């Protein structure tokens, strides 16, 4: 058998091995299925304030203070955070209003409803609600939420 055929055969065997081991893994379920109307989400103060305006958080799953979570975040119209970081990466989707999320010293790019951003952990950035109406974001984060002012 020539070298090219050996390499192809090894690659096929490796691929079959990976597929078989993936098929053996059981899915992880996180609890019972739930449906929560928007009006039933309980929002609490986050302690993140700017110019007398405060972000509010409403849990969807997990606990933002302890670890992996999905959380609704309300930002008042005109809210602009100070430059800050988070330890963990996170993803966010704009559900209401127009937001912006950009590196400290950068330019705000309007993010209307349906937009998303990814924020790398430990990277200084600013988050805003640039619309005349309040904003609602949904964040997914693999670890706890923290808010560390940049130096």
Coordinates of C-alpha atoms in Angstrom, one line a residue:
X1 CA 0.0 0.0 0.0
X2 CA 1.5 3.4 -0.9
X3 CA 1.9 6.2 1.7
X4 CA -1.1 8.2 0.4
X5 CA -3.5 5.3 0.8
X6 CA -2.1 4.6 4.3
X7 CA -2.6 8.2 5.4
X8 CA -6.2 8.2 4.0
X9 CA -6.9 4.9 5.8
X10 CA -5.5 6.2 9.1
X11 CA -7.6 9.4 8.7
X12 CA -10.8 7.4 8.0
X13 CA -10.1 5.1 11.0
X14 CA -9.5 8.1 13.2
X15 CA -12.7 9.8 12.0
X16 CA -14.8 6.6 12.7
X17 CA -13.2 6.4 16.1
X18 CA -14.2 10.0 17.0
X19 CA -17.7 9.5 15.6
X20 CA -18.1 6.3 17.7
X21 CA -16.9 7.9 20.9
X22 CA -19.2 10.9 20.3
X23 CA -22.2 8.6 19.7
X24 CA -21.5 6.9 23.1
X25 CA -21.8 10.1 25.1
X26 CA -25.2 10.7 26.7
X27 CA -26.6 14.2 26.3
X28 CA -26.5 16.4 29.5
X29 CA -29.9 17.7 30.6
X30 CA -30.1 20.7 32.8
X31 CA -33.5 20.3 34.4
X32 CA -37.1 20.3 33.5
X33 CA -38.4 22.2 30.5
X34 CA -39.9 25.6 31.4
X35 CA -41.9 28.4 29.7
X36 CA -41.8 31.8 31.3
X37 CA -43.9 34.7 30.0
X38 CA -41.9 38.0 29.8
X39 CA -44.1 39.6 32.5
X40 CA -43.1 36.9 35.0
X41 CA -39.3 37.5 34.7
X42 CA -38.2 39.1 38.0
X43 CA -35.6 41.8 37.5
X44 CA -33.2 42.8 40.3
X45 CA -30.6 45.6 40.7
X46 CA -27.1 44.7 39.5
X47 CA -25.1 47.4 41.3
X48 CA -23.8 48.5 37.8
X49 CA -24.6 52.2 37.7
X50 CA -23.8 55.2 35.5
X51 CA -25.1 58.7 36.0
X52 CA -27.8 57.5 38.4
X53 CA -29.0 54.8 36.0
X54 CA -28.7 51.1 36.9
X55 CA -28.7 47.9 34.9
X56 CA -31.3 45.4 36.0
X57 CA -30.9 41.6 35.6
X58 CA -33.6 38.9 35.1
X59 CA -32.5 35.3 35.2
X60 CA -33.4 32.8 32.5
X61 CA -31.2 30.0 33.6
X62 CA -28.3 29.6 36.0
X63 CA -27.2 32.3 38.4
X64 CA -25.1 35.2 37.1
X65 CA -23.5 35.6 40.6
X66 CA -22.3 31.9 40.7
X67 CA -21.5 30.6 37.3
X68 CA -22.8 29.7 33.8
X69 CA -26.0 31.6 33.0
X70 CA -28.4 33.2 30.5
X71 CA -29.7 36.5 31.8
X72 CA -31.9 39.3 30.5
X73 CA -30.4 42.7 31.1
X74 CA -32.4 46.0 31.1
X75 CA -30.4 49.1 30.4
X76 CA -32.2 52.5 30.8
X77 CA -32.3 54.8 27.8
X78 CA -29.1 56.7 27.6
X79 CA -27.2 54.3 29.9
X80 CA -23.4 54.3 29.2
X81 CA -21.1 52.2 31.3
X82 CA -17.6 53.2 32.4
X83 CA -14.8 51.3 30.6
X84 CA -14.8 47.9 32.3
X85 CA -13.9 44.3 31.9
X86 CA -15.5 40.9 32.8
X87 CA -13.4 37.8 33.7
X88 CA -15.5 35.6 31.4
X89 CA -16.4 36.0 27.7
X90 CA -20.0 36.5 26.9
X91 CA -22.5 36.7 24.0
X92 CA -25.3 39.2 23.9
X93 CA -28.4 39.7 21.7
X94 CA -30.4 43.0 21.5
X95 CA -34.1 42.3 22.1
X96 CA -35.3 45.9 22.5
X97 CA -33.9 49.4 21.8
X98 CA -30.5 50.1 20.2
X99 CA -27.4 49.1 22.0
X100 CA -23.7 49.5 21.4
X101 CA -20.7 47.6 22.8
X102 CA -17.2 48.6 21.8
X103 CA -13.6 48.6 23.0
X104 CA -12.7 51.5 25.3
X105 CA -11.7 54.4 23.2
X106 CA -13.4 53.0 20.2
X107 CA -16.4 54.1 18.2
X108 CA -20.0 53.1 19.1
X109 CA -21.7 51.0 16.3
X110 CA -25.5 51.1 16.6
X111 CA -26.9 47.6 17.3
X112 CA -30.6 47.5 16.7
X113 CA -33.0 44.7 17.6
X114 CA -31.8 41.4 16.4
X115 CA -28.1 42.4 16.5
X116 CA -25.6 40.6 18.7
X117 CA -22.1 41.0 20.0
X118 CA -19.4 38.8 21.5
X119 CA -17.3 40.3 24.3
X120 CA -14.0 38.8 25.1
X121 CA -13.3 38.4 28.8
X122 CA -10.6 40.7 30.3
X123 CA -10.9 43.2 27.4
X124 CA -11.8 46.8 28.4
X125 CA -15.1 47.9 26.8
X126 CA -18.1 50.2 27.0
X127 CA -21.7 49.1 26.8
X128 CA -24.5 51.6 26.0
X129 CA -28.2 51.9 25.4
X130 CA -28.1 54.6 22.7
X131 CA -31.8 54.6 21.9
X132 CA -34.4 57.0 23.4
X133 CA -36.2 53.9 24.8
X134 CA -34.9 51.4 27.3
X135 CA -32.8 48.5 26.0
X136 CA -33.2 44.8 26.7
X137 CA -30.3 42.5 26.1
X138 CA -29.9 38.7 26.6
X139 CA -26.5 37.6 27.8
X140 CA -25.1 34.0 27.8
X141 CA -21.9 33.6 29.8
X142 CA -20.0 30.4 30.7
X143 CA -19.1 31.7 34.1
X144 CA -20.2 34.2 36.7
X145 CA -20.8 37.8 35.8
X146 CA -18.5 40.4 37.2
X147 CA -17.9 44.0 36.5
X148 CA -14.4 45.4 37.0
X149 CA -13.7 49.0 36.3
X150 CA -10.7 49.5 33.9
X151 CA -7.7 51.3 35.1

